[in-house]
Short mmCIF file of C-alpha atoms and ligand atoms in Angstrom, two decimals:
data_model
loop_
_atom_site.label_atom_id
_atom_site.label_comp_id
_atom_site.label_asym_id
_atom_site.label_seq_id
_atom_site.Cartn_x
_atom_site.Cartn_y
_atom_site.Cartn_z
CA UNK A 1 -31.02 -3.42 -7.46
CA UNK A 2 -32.23 -6.49 -9.31
CA UNK A 3 -29.99 -9.09 -10.92
CA UNK A 4 -30.61 -12.13 -13.10
CA UNK A 5 -27.53 -13.90 -11.74
CA UNK A 6 -25.28 -13.55 -8.72
CA UNK A 7 -22.31 -13.04 -11.08
CA UNK A 8 -23.85 -9.68 -12.06
CA UNK A 9 -23.24 -8.60 -8.47
CA UNK A 10 -19.47 -8.92 -8.96
CA UNK A 11 -17.73 -5.54 -8.96
CA UNK A 12 -19.01 -2.00 -8.38
CA UNK A 13 -17.76 -2.19 -4.81
CA UNK A 14 -17.86 0.87 -2.52
CA UNK A 15 -14.96 3.25 -2.03
CA UNK A 16 -15.16 4.26 1.62
CA UNK A 17 -13.33 7.14 3.31
CA UNK A 18 -11.39 6.22 6.43
CA UNK A 19 -11.98 8.61 9.31
CA UNK A 20 -8.90 10.88 9.64
CA UNK A 21 -9.22 10.57 13.42
CA UNK A 22 -8.29 6.89 12.93
CA UNK A 23 -5.44 7.12 10.42
CA UNK A 24 -4.05 10.44 11.65
CA UNK A 25 -2.96 11.77 8.22
CA UNK A 26 -3.69 15.49 8.10
CA UNK A 27 -3.45 16.30 4.42
CA UNK A 28 -4.33 13.05 2.72
CA UNK A 29 -7.82 11.60 2.27
CA UNK A 30 -7.59 7.86 2.63
CA UNK A 31 -10.08 5.55 0.91
CA UNK A 32 -10.61 1.80 1.14
CA UNK A 33 -11.82 -0.04 -1.96
CA UNK A 34 -14.06 -2.68 -0.42
CA UNK A 35 -13.45 -5.77 -2.50
CA UNK A 36 -14.59 -7.86 0.45
CA UNK A 37 -18.14 -6.95 -0.58
CA UNK A 38 -17.98 -9.00 -3.77
CA UNK A 39 -20.57 -11.81 -3.65
CA UNK A 40 -18.18 -14.71 -3.00
CA UNK A 41 -16.19 -12.58 -0.60
CA UNK A 42 -13.08 -11.24 -2.29
CA UNK A 43 -11.24 -9.30 -4.98
CA UNK A 44 -10.67 -12.63 -6.73
CA UNK A 45 -14.34 -12.90 -7.73
CA UNK A 46 -13.61 -10.46 -10.55
CA UNK A 47 -10.59 -12.35 -11.86
CA UNK A 48 -12.20 -15.78 -11.45
CA UNK A 49 -15.31 -14.76 -13.36
CA UNK A 50 -13.38 -12.99 -16.11
CA UNK A 51 -10.99 -15.93 -16.58
CA UNK A 52 -13.61 -18.68 -16.44
CA UNK A 53 -16.42 -17.05 -18.42
CA UNK A 54 -15.11 -17.56 -22.00
CA UNK A 55 -14.51 -21.28 -21.46
CA UNK A 56 -17.65 -22.25 -19.57
CA UNK A 57 -19.86 -23.18 -22.53
CA UNK A 58 -17.23 -25.46 -24.09
CA UNK A 59 -16.40 -26.95 -20.68
CA UNK A 60 -20.09 -27.73 -20.11
CA UNK A 61 -20.26 -29.37 -23.55
CA UNK A 62 -17.24 -31.60 -22.90
CA UNK A 63 -17.87 -32.11 -19.18
CA UNK A 64 -14.45 -30.61 -18.38
CA UNK A 65 -13.23 -29.99 -14.88
CA UNK A 66 -12.35 -26.42 -13.92
CA UNK A 67 -8.85 -26.38 -12.40
CA UNK A 68 -6.79 -23.69 -10.70
CA UNK A 69 -3.61 -23.60 -8.65
CA UNK A 70 -4.95 -21.77 -5.64
CA UNK A 71 -5.36 -22.37 -1.94
CA UNK A 72 -7.58 -19.42 -1.26
CA UNK A 73 -9.95 -16.88 -2.69
CA UNK A 74 -9.58 -17.73 -6.38
CA UNK A 75 -10.41 -21.34 -5.60
CA UNK A 76 -13.40 -20.25 -3.54
CA UNK A 77 -14.83 -18.07 -6.35
CA UNK A 78 -14.15 -20.70 -9.02
CA UNK A 79 -15.74 -23.45 -6.93
CA UNK A 80 -18.94 -21.39 -6.82
CA UNK A 81 -18.82 -20.43 -10.51
CA UNK A 82 -18.10 -24.01 -11.61
CA UNK A 83 -20.93 -25.33 -9.42
CA UNK A 84 -23.36 -22.80 -10.89
CA UNK A 85 -22.52 -24.16 -14.35
CA UNK A 86 -22.76 -27.80 -13.39
CA UNK A 87 -19.00 -28.34 -13.62
CA UNK A 88 -16.65 -30.02 -11.15
CA UNK A 89 -13.84 -27.90 -9.72
CA UNK A 90 -10.40 -28.94 -8.54
CA UNK A 91 -8.03 -26.79 -6.54
CA UNK A 92 -4.40 -27.82 -6.86
CA UNK A 93 -2.01 -26.52 -4.25
CA UNK A 94 1.02 -27.56 -2.31
CA UNK A 95 -0.56 -26.78 1.00
CA UNK A 96 -3.93 -25.62 2.29
CA UNK A 97 -2.77 -23.55 5.23
CA UNK A 98 -6.05 -21.91 6.19
CA UNK A 99 -8.38 -24.57 7.61
CA UNK A 100 -11.52 -22.46 7.27
CA UNK A 101 -10.93 -22.02 3.54
CA UNK A 102 -10.18 -25.71 3.04
CA UNK A 103 -13.43 -26.60 4.82
CA UNK A 104 -15.38 -24.08 2.79
CA UNK A 105 -13.96 -25.46 -0.47
CA UNK A 106 -14.95 -28.98 0.55
CA UNK A 107 -18.40 -27.72 1.51
CA UNK A 108 -18.73 -26.17 -1.94
CA UNK A 109 -17.97 -29.56 -3.48
CA UNK A 110 -14.42 -28.81 -4.62
CA UNK A 111 -11.83 -31.47 -5.09
CA UNK A 112 -8.54 -30.54 -3.41
CA UNK A 113 -5.29 -31.98 -4.70
CA UNK A 114 -2.29 -31.20 -2.54
CA UNK A 115 0.99 -31.63 -4.39
CA UNK A 116 4.45 -31.00 -3.04
CA UNK A 117 5.96 -27.68 -3.99
CA UNK A 118 8.96 -25.74 -2.84
CA UNK A 119 6.95 -22.79 -1.71
CA UNK A 120 3.35 -21.70 -1.91
CA UNK A 121 4.30 -19.87 -5.05
CA UNK A 122 4.59 -21.59 -8.41
CA UNK A 123 8.12 -21.46 -9.78
CA UNK A 124 7.91 -22.04 -13.54
CA UNK A 125 11.69 -22.26 -13.93
CA UNK A 126 11.95 -25.29 -11.66
CA UNK A 127 11.20 -28.29 -13.81
CA UNK A 128 11.26 -30.68 -10.89
CA UNK A 129 8.57 -28.99 -8.87
CA UNK A 130 5.51 -31.24 -9.16
CA UNK A 131 3.27 -28.19 -9.13
CA UNK A 132 5.15 -26.84 -12.13
CA UNK A 133 4.84 -30.16 -13.94
CA UNK A 134 1.13 -30.18 -13.25
CA UNK A 135 0.83 -26.59 -14.45
CA UNK A 136 2.55 -27.53 -17.71
CA UNK A 137 0.27 -30.52 -18.22
CA UNK A 138 -2.79 -28.32 -17.74
CA UNK A 139 -1.56 -25.75 -20.24
CA UNK A 140 -0.79 -28.24 -23.01
CA UNK A 141 -2.99 -28.02 -26.11
CA UNK A 142 -5.80 -30.56 -26.00
CA UNK A 143 -5.93 -30.58 -22.19
CA UNK A 144 -9.37 -31.70 -21.07
CA UNK A 145 -9.42 -29.19 -18.22
CA UNK A 146 -10.69 -25.64 -18.12
CA UNK A 147 -7.55 -24.23 -16.54
CA UNK A 148 -8.03 -20.60 -15.54
CA UNK A 149 -4.27 -20.12 -14.98
CA UNK A 150 -4.39 -17.12 -12.64
CA UNK A 151 -0.60 -16.67 -12.44
CA UNK A 152 -0.24 -16.13 -16.19
CA UNK A 153 -3.70 -15.36 -17.58
CA UNK A 154 -3.95 -11.73 -18.85
CA UNK A 155 -7.69 -11.88 -18.18
CA UNK A 156 -6.82 -11.79 -14.45
CA UNK A 157 -5.21 -8.35 -14.89
CA UNK A 158 -7.88 -7.29 -17.38
CA UNK A 159 -10.67 -7.84 -14.83
CA UNK A 160 -9.15 -5.03 -12.78
CA UNK A 161 -8.20 -2.82 -15.71
CA UNK A 162 -11.82 -2.84 -16.89
CA UNK A 163 -13.49 -2.96 -13.45
CA UNK A 164 -11.65 -2.10 -10.26
CA UNK A 165 -9.47 0.68 -11.74
CA UNK A 166 -12.20 2.60 -13.63
CA UNK A 167 -14.52 2.33 -10.59
CA UNK A 168 -11.90 4.04 -8.41
CA UNK A 169 -11.47 6.87 -10.95
CA UNK A 170 -15.24 7.31 -11.25
CA UNK A 171 -15.71 7.45 -7.48
CA UNK A 172 -12.97 10.09 -7.21
CA UNK A 173 -14.88 12.30 -9.66
CA UNK A 174 -12.79 11.35 -12.67
CA UNK A 175 -9.38 11.68 -10.98
CA UNK A 176 -6.74 9.15 -10.10
CA UNK A 177 -5.59 9.13 -6.46
CA UNK A 178 -2.09 10.38 -5.66
CA UNK A 179 -1.22 6.99 -4.14
CA UNK A 180 -2.53 3.52 -4.82
CA UNK A 181 -1.59 0.70 -2.45
CA UNK A 182 -2.30 -3.00 -2.95
CA UNK A 183 -1.08 -6.34 -1.66
CA UNK A 184 0.51 -8.57 -4.29
CA UNK A 185 -0.60 -12.18 -4.75
CA UNK A 186 -0.77 -13.03 -8.44
CA UNK A 187 -0.21 -9.28 -9.03
CA UNK A 188 -3.38 -9.20 -11.18
CA UNK A 189 -5.30 -6.59 -9.18
CA UNK A 190 -2.40 -4.20 -8.56
CA UNK A 191 -1.20 -4.42 -12.19
CA UNK A 192 -4.66 -3.88 -13.71
CA UNK A 193 -5.60 -1.00 -11.43
CA UNK A 194 -2.17 0.69 -11.69
CA UNK A 195 -2.38 0.64 -15.49
CA UNK A 196 -5.72 2.46 -15.54
CA UNK A 197 -4.74 4.99 -12.87
CA UNK A 198 -1.53 5.89 -14.70
CA UNK A 199 -3.48 6.41 -17.91
CA UNK A 200 -5.44 9.06 -16.03
CA UNK A 201 -2.48 10.56 -14.29
CA UNK A 202 1.09 9.31 -14.79
CA UNK A 203 2.08 10.91 -11.46
CA UNK A 204 0.18 8.34 -9.37
CA UNK A 205 2.51 6.51 -6.99
CA UNK A 206 1.92 2.77 -6.81
CA UNK A 207 2.94 0.86 -3.69
CA UNK A 208 2.98 -2.96 -3.78
CA UNK A 209 2.87 -4.77 -0.44
CA UNK A 210 4.19 -8.25 0.29
CA UNK A 211 4.73 -10.30 3.43
CA UNK A 212 8.06 -9.94 5.20
CA UNK A 213 10.71 -12.60 4.49
CA UNK A 214 9.87 -15.98 6.10
CA UNK A 215 6.54 -14.59 7.30
CA UNK A 216 3.08 -15.69 6.17
CA UNK A 217 0.12 -13.49 5.30
CA UNK A 218 -2.44 -15.70 3.55
CA UNK A 219 -3.12 -14.78 -0.08
CA UNK A 220 0.01 -12.76 -0.81
CA UNK A 221 3.65 -13.40 -1.66
CA UNK A 222 6.72 -12.79 0.42
CA UNK A 223 9.51 -10.51 -0.72
CA UNK A 224 11.42 -13.58 -1.95
CA UNK A 225 8.54 -15.19 -3.81
CA UNK A 226 7.07 -12.20 -5.57
CA UNK A 227 9.56 -12.21 -8.47
CA UNK A 228 8.52 -15.75 -9.32
CA UNK A 229 4.95 -14.70 -10.14
CA UNK A 230 4.20 -14.67 -13.87
CA UNK A 231 2.15 -11.46 -13.91
CA UNK A 232 4.55 -9.56 -11.63
CA UNK A 233 6.42 -6.75 -13.38
CA UNK A 234 8.64 -4.62 -11.11
CA UNK A 235 7.94 -1.61 -13.35
CA UNK A 236 4.31 -1.61 -12.13
CA UNK A 237 5.37 -0.45 -8.66
CA UNK A 238 7.15 2.70 -7.58
CA UNK A 239 8.05 0.77 -4.47
CA UNK A 240 7.48 -2.71 -3.04
CA UNK A 241 7.38 -2.79 0.75
CA UNK A 242 6.89 -5.59 3.22
CA UNK A 243 4.50 -5.97 6.13
CA UNK A 244 4.77 -8.52 8.95
CA UNK A 245 1.87 -10.75 9.96
CA UNK A 246 1.71 -8.93 13.30
CA UNK A 247 1.36 -5.60 11.49
CA UNK A 248 -1.32 -7.08 9.20
CA UNK A 249 -3.30 -8.18 12.26
CA UNK A 250 -2.87 -4.73 13.85
CA UNK A 251 -4.27 -3.16 10.67
CA UNK A 252 -7.07 -5.71 10.57
CA UNK A 253 -8.05 -4.85 14.17
CA UNK A 254 -8.10 -1.13 13.42
CA UNK A 255 -10.28 -1.62 10.35
CA UNK A 256 -12.67 -3.92 12.21
CA UNK A 257 -12.90 -2.14 15.55
CA UNK A 258 -12.66 1.48 14.52
CA UNK A 259 -13.81 1.64 10.90
CA UNK A 260 -16.49 -1.07 10.76
CA UNK A 261 -14.64 -2.79 7.93
CA UNK A 262 -14.44 -6.54 8.58
CA UNK A 263 -11.33 -7.09 6.49
CA UNK A 264 -9.01 -10.09 6.45
CA UNK A 265 -5.25 -9.91 7.09
CA UNK A 266 -4.35 -8.58 3.63
CA UNK A 267 -6.85 -5.72 4.08
CA UNK A 268 -5.15 -5.08 7.42
CA UNK A 269 -1.73 -5.26 5.78
CA UNK A 270 -2.85 -2.80 3.10
CA UNK A 271 -4.16 -0.33 5.71
CA UNK A 272 -1.06 -0.65 7.88
CA UNK A 273 1.32 -0.39 4.91
CA UNK A 274 -0.53 2.62 3.51
CA UNK A 275 -0.50 4.62 6.73
CA UNK A 276 3.16 3.77 7.36
CA UNK A 277 4.15 4.74 3.80
CA UNK A 278 2.22 8.01 3.89
CA UNK A 279 3.13 9.08 7.43
CA UNK A 280 6.34 10.94 6.63
CA UNK A 281 5.01 12.21 3.28
CA UNK A 282 2.04 13.70 5.10
CA UNK A 283 4.37 15.52 7.49
CA UNK A 284 6.24 17.06 4.51
CA UNK A 285 2.95 18.17 2.97
CA UNK A 286 2.29 20.30 6.03
CA UNK A 287 4.86 22.83 4.94
CA UNK A 288 4.13 22.84 1.21
CA UNK A 289 0.43 23.25 1.90
CA UNK A 290 0.96 26.60 3.56
CA UNK A 291 1.41 28.03 0.05
CA UNK A 292 -1.60 26.10 -1.33
CA UNK A 293 -3.94 25.28 1.55
CA UNK A 294 -6.68 23.79 -0.68
CA UNK A 295 -4.52 21.08 -2.24
CA UNK A 296 -5.53 17.89 -0.46
CA UNK A 297 -4.10 14.60 -1.62
CA UNK A 298 -5.81 11.22 -1.82
CA UNK A 299 -4.80 7.60 -1.45
CA UNK A 300 -6.65 4.36 -2.13
CA UNK A 301 -5.90 0.91 -0.75
CA UNK A 302 -7.61 -2.37 -1.52
CA UNK A 303 -9.41 -4.46 1.08
CA UNK A 304 -9.25 -7.88 -0.54
CA UNK A 305 -11.37 -10.13 1.62
CA UNK A 306 -13.17 -10.76 4.90
CA UNK A 307 -12.05 -11.50 8.44
CA UNK A 308 -14.14 -14.62 9.14
CA UNK A 309 -11.88 -17.13 7.39
CA UNK A 310 -8.86 -16.09 9.44
CA UNK A 311 -9.93 -16.63 13.03
CA UNK A 312 -7.61 -19.61 13.61
CA UNK A 313 -4.77 -17.78 11.79
CA UNK A 314 -5.27 -14.81 14.11
CA UNK A 315 -5.64 -16.95 17.25
CA UNK A 316 -2.28 -18.63 16.64
CA UNK A 317 -0.53 -15.29 16.36
CA UNK A 318 -2.52 -13.30 18.91
CA UNK A 319 -4.02 -15.68 21.51
CA UNK A 320 -4.47 -12.65 23.79
CA UNK A 321 -7.25 -11.43 21.48
CA UNK A 322 -9.15 -14.62 22.31
CA UNK A 323 -8.58 -14.35 26.07
CA UNK A 324 -5.91 -17.05 25.91
CA UNK A 325 -2.46 -16.96 27.51
CA UNK A 326 0.21 -15.15 25.46
CA UNK A 327 2.33 -17.17 23.07
CA UNK A 328 5.62 -18.58 24.31
CA UNK A 329 8.73 -19.67 22.47
CA UNK A 330 7.76 -17.83 19.33
CA UNK A 331 10.26 -17.79 16.45
CA UNK A 332 8.90 -14.34 15.52
CA UNK A 333 10.44 -12.95 18.72
CA UNK A 334 13.99 -13.84 17.66
CA UNK A 335 16.33 -11.04 16.67
CA UNK A 336 18.05 -11.09 13.24
CA UNK A 337 21.36 -11.54 15.09
CA UNK A 338 20.06 -14.63 16.91
CA UNK A 339 18.86 -16.16 13.62
CA UNK A 340 22.17 -15.32 11.90
CA UNK A 341 24.05 -17.00 14.77
CA UNK A 342 21.90 -20.17 14.65
CA UNK A 343 24.04 -23.35 14.55
CA UNK A 344 24.12 -24.57 10.97
CA UNK A 345 25.77 -27.30 8.97
CA UNK A 346 26.26 -27.59 5.20
CA UNK A 347 25.46 -30.71 3.20
CA UNK A 348 28.91 -32.44 3.22
CA UNK A 349 29.33 -31.89 6.96
CA UNK A 350 25.72 -32.88 7.62
CA UNK A 351 26.30 -36.17 5.78
CA UNK A 352 29.36 -36.90 7.94
CA UNK A 353 27.49 -35.86 11.11
CA UNK A 354 24.54 -38.16 10.30
CA UNK A 355 26.98 -41.04 9.69
CA UNK A 356 28.87 -40.40 12.90
CA UNK A 357 26.37 -39.21 15.54
CA UNK A 358 22.98 -40.18 14.07
CA UNK A 359 21.17 -36.91 14.88
CA UNK A 360 17.40 -36.95 14.67
CA UNK A 361 16.65 -35.44 11.24
CA UNK A 362 13.44 -33.39 11.38
CA UNK A 363 11.97 -32.35 8.04
CA UNK A 364 9.71 -29.31 8.51
CA UNK A 365 8.19 -29.29 5.01
CA UNK A 366 4.66 -30.28 4.02
CA UNK A 367 3.80 -34.00 4.14
CA UNK A 368 3.49 -33.94 0.34
CA UNK A 369 6.95 -32.52 -0.20
CA UNK A 370 8.33 -34.97 2.37
CA UNK A 371 6.60 -37.95 0.73
CA UNK A 372 8.03 -36.95 -2.66
CA UNK A 373 11.68 -36.75 -1.51
CA UNK A 374 13.43 -36.59 1.85
CA UNK A 375 16.68 -37.41 3.60
CA UNK A 376 16.73 -41.08 4.56
CA UNK A 377 15.66 -41.64 8.15
CA UNK A 378 14.16 -38.14 8.51
CA UNK A 379 10.90 -37.75 10.35
CA UNK A 380 8.34 -35.24 9.13
CA UNK A 381 6.93 -32.66 11.53
CA UNK A 382 5.28 -30.00 9.41
CA UNK A 383 6.29 -26.50 10.51
CA UNK A 384 2.87 -25.59 11.92
CA UNK A 385 2.84 -28.67 14.13
CA UNK A 386 6.46 -28.07 15.13
CA UNK A 387 5.49 -24.55 16.11
CA UNK A 388 2.79 -25.92 18.42
CA UNK A 389 5.18 -28.46 19.95
CA UNK A 390 7.84 -25.85 20.65
CA UNK A 391 5.33 -23.59 22.38
CA UNK A 392 4.91 -26.33 24.97
CA UNK A 393 8.68 -26.50 25.62
CA UNK A 394 11.65 -28.41 24.17
CA UNK A 395 10.21 -31.28 22.14
CA UNK A 396 13.45 -33.37 22.25
CA UNK A 397 15.75 -34.61 24.96
CA UNK A 398 18.81 -32.40 25.32
CA UNK A 399 20.91 -35.57 24.85
CA UNK A 400 19.51 -36.07 21.36
CA UNK A 401 21.32 -34.11 18.60
CA UNK A 402 18.88 -32.70 16.04
CA UNK A 403 19.25 -31.65 12.39
CA UNK A 404 16.44 -29.39 11.18
CA UNK A 405 15.60 -29.37 7.48
CA UNK A 406 13.31 -27.07 5.50
CA UNK A 407 13.08 -26.03 1.81
CA UNK A 408 15.90 -23.44 1.72
CA UNK A 409 17.30 -23.31 5.24
CA UNK A 410 15.54 -20.15 6.48
CA UNK A 411 12.85 -21.63 8.64
CA UNK A 412 15.17 -24.31 10.02
CA UNK A 413 17.64 -21.57 11.01
CA UNK A 414 14.89 -19.79 12.98
CA UNK A 415 13.94 -22.95 14.83
CA UNK A 416 17.59 -23.88 15.44
CA UNK A 417 18.06 -20.43 17.00
CA UNK A 418 14.90 -20.85 19.06
CA UNK A 419 15.74 -24.34 20.36
CA UNK A 420 19.25 -23.15 21.18
CA UNK A 421 17.78 -20.26 23.14
CA UNK A 422 15.52 -22.77 24.93
CA UNK A 423 18.58 -24.70 26.09
CA UNK A 424 19.13 -27.44 23.50
CA UNK A 425 22.92 -27.98 23.27
CA UNK A 426 23.16 -29.51 19.79
CA UNK A 427 20.53 -28.52 17.27
CA UNK A 428 21.65 -27.46 13.78
CA UNK A 429 19.98 -26.13 10.66
CA UNK A 430 20.78 -27.64 7.26
CA UNK A 431 22.25 -24.70 5.34
CA UNK A 432 20.35 -24.12 2.09
CA UNK A 433 17.77 -26.77 3.05
CA UNK A 434 16.66 -29.68 0.90
CA UNK A 435 17.42 -27.66 -2.22
CA UNK A 436 21.12 -27.34 -1.32
CA UNK A 437 21.21 -31.02 -0.31
CA UNK A 438 19.73 -32.01 -3.68
CA UNK A 439 22.00 -29.64 -5.61
CA UNK A 440 25.04 -31.17 -3.88
CA UNK A 441 23.97 -34.55 -5.26
CA UNK A 442 23.34 -36.03 -1.81
CA UNK A 443 20.82 -38.89 -1.75
CA UNK A 444 17.11 -38.37 -1.20
CA UNK A 445 14.55 -41.12 -0.83
CA UNK A 446 10.89 -41.34 -1.70
CA UNK A 447 8.09 -43.08 0.19
C1 PLP B 501 -6.52 -12.50 0.61
C2 PLP B 501 -5.87 -11.95 -0.62
N1 PLP B 501 -5.40 -10.72 -0.61
C3 PLP B 501 -4.77 -10.20 -1.67
C4 PLP B 501 -4.58 -10.90 -2.81
C5 PLP B 501 -3.83 -10.26 -3.95
O1 PLP B 501 -4.47 -10.22 -5.15
P1 PLP B 501 -3.74 -10.44 -6.54
O2 PLP B 501 -3.72 -11.91 -6.81
O3 PLP B 501 -4.62 -9.73 -7.52
O4 PLP B 501 -2.36 -9.86 -6.49
C6 PLP B 501 -5.06 -12.19 -2.87
C7 PLP B 501 -4.84 -12.99 -4.03
O5 PLP B 501 -4.73 -14.19 -4.05
C8 PLP B 501 -5.73 -12.74 -1.75
O6 PLP B 501 -6.20 -13.99 -1.74
#
C-alpha cells in the first residue's frame, strides 16, 4: 500500500467481527468499524479532511487561519491538516477537559482559545453565549478564517455518506446490517452512515448513543445537549439511548482486554450500548430462528478513537484499575432520590439568604464562564477541582453555610446532596443555576 500523502490513508478502515464468546449474542454477528485506525486517530479525520479540503488553496493564498469549535478529535485532525498546508490552526472551545488532548494540540502547534459557554455544546439559539457569538462572527461573509463549522457543515455528514457507510455495506457483501449503533457528537457520522444503510435496506434499525444526563463521556453529547446540535435530526434514529461513563469504561475494558481493540470511551460506550440493546432482541430471535435456522442477523457499531488519550479520564473514575485506592465521596454514587432531596434555594430566596447570612457562594463553572459573569462575592472552584477536594473530605467548616452554583442547577444539586450526606448542615444548590439567576434579573458581575 503506497500513498503520496497521509491524507490518502484516511478511511477504508477494517470491519472486525467481535468474538461471540465475548458479547454472548447467539444469533447476531457483531462487527466493530475501526475508525480508531484512521491516521490521526479517529472517525473525525474523515470529516475534518472533507470539510477543510475545498478551502485549503484559498486559505493558503490569503494566509487564513483554520478555525473550529472543538475540544477533541476534530481539532486534532484539523491541527495536523492545517500544519501540512502551512496554515495556523485555532481550536475554540469553552473548556478543554481532556488534558492529554490539550497537550497534543499544543504539541501540534495549535492555538487554543477557551471561551465561556453554558455547556460543551454550542447553543445557536442563545445569543448571549460567547461561543455562539464567536460562531456567528466566523460564519459571516468576508470572514478571514477558514471555518470548518463541524456542527452545521453538510460536508461533515457527507464524509460518512460517501466513505464510512459504503465501506460497511461493501464489507458485508453488499448488505446493510440489521442494526447500526453509533455515539452522537456532532451527529455527522451517525447521520451519514444511517442514510446510506437505509438506502440499501430501509429496515435497518439505527441506535444513537449519548451520555447519561449530567454525566461526561468525552466527544459525545448528553441526552439534554443532543437536541442543540445543528446536524442532529431525531428522525435519523429509531431510538436514542444513554450510556453512563462507568458503562463506557466497562465496554472500553472489554474491547481492550478481550478483543484487542484499543478503543477510547466512546468505542466502549458503543460496544456496551450495542450489547445491551441487542440482548433481549437476541433472546427473542431464538424462538423465531427455529423456523429459519440459517437466518443470522448482523449489527455494526463504530469505534471512534483510541484509548491512550483517556488515561487520566479513566483513572479519575476507576482508580482501582491503576492500583490506587477506590474513589470516595463520589457524586455518581448518589441515588436519584438523594439528588431530588438535595437542599435547594431559588433566586429570590438565595438573594435574601446572601444578604442575611452571607453564605460562601461557590461557582462550579469553568473559569472562563466565571470571569464573564458571576454572582458578586462568589469564589470559583471548577467542578473537576471541587470533585477532587470533596474526595478528601468536607472542604468547608460545618459552621460555614454554602451556596453552590452551576450552569442550570443539576451539578450543584448533586454536590449539595453529597455534602449533606457527608454531614454539612447547611449547603444549598441554586435552583436553575446561573441561567435562572440571570433570567430573574438578579445582578451578575464581571471581572
Ligand atoms: C471520541 C468521539 N466519539 C464519537 C464522536 C461522535 O462523532 P460525530 O461527531 O460524528 O457524531 C466524536 C465526535 O466528536 C468523538 O470525538
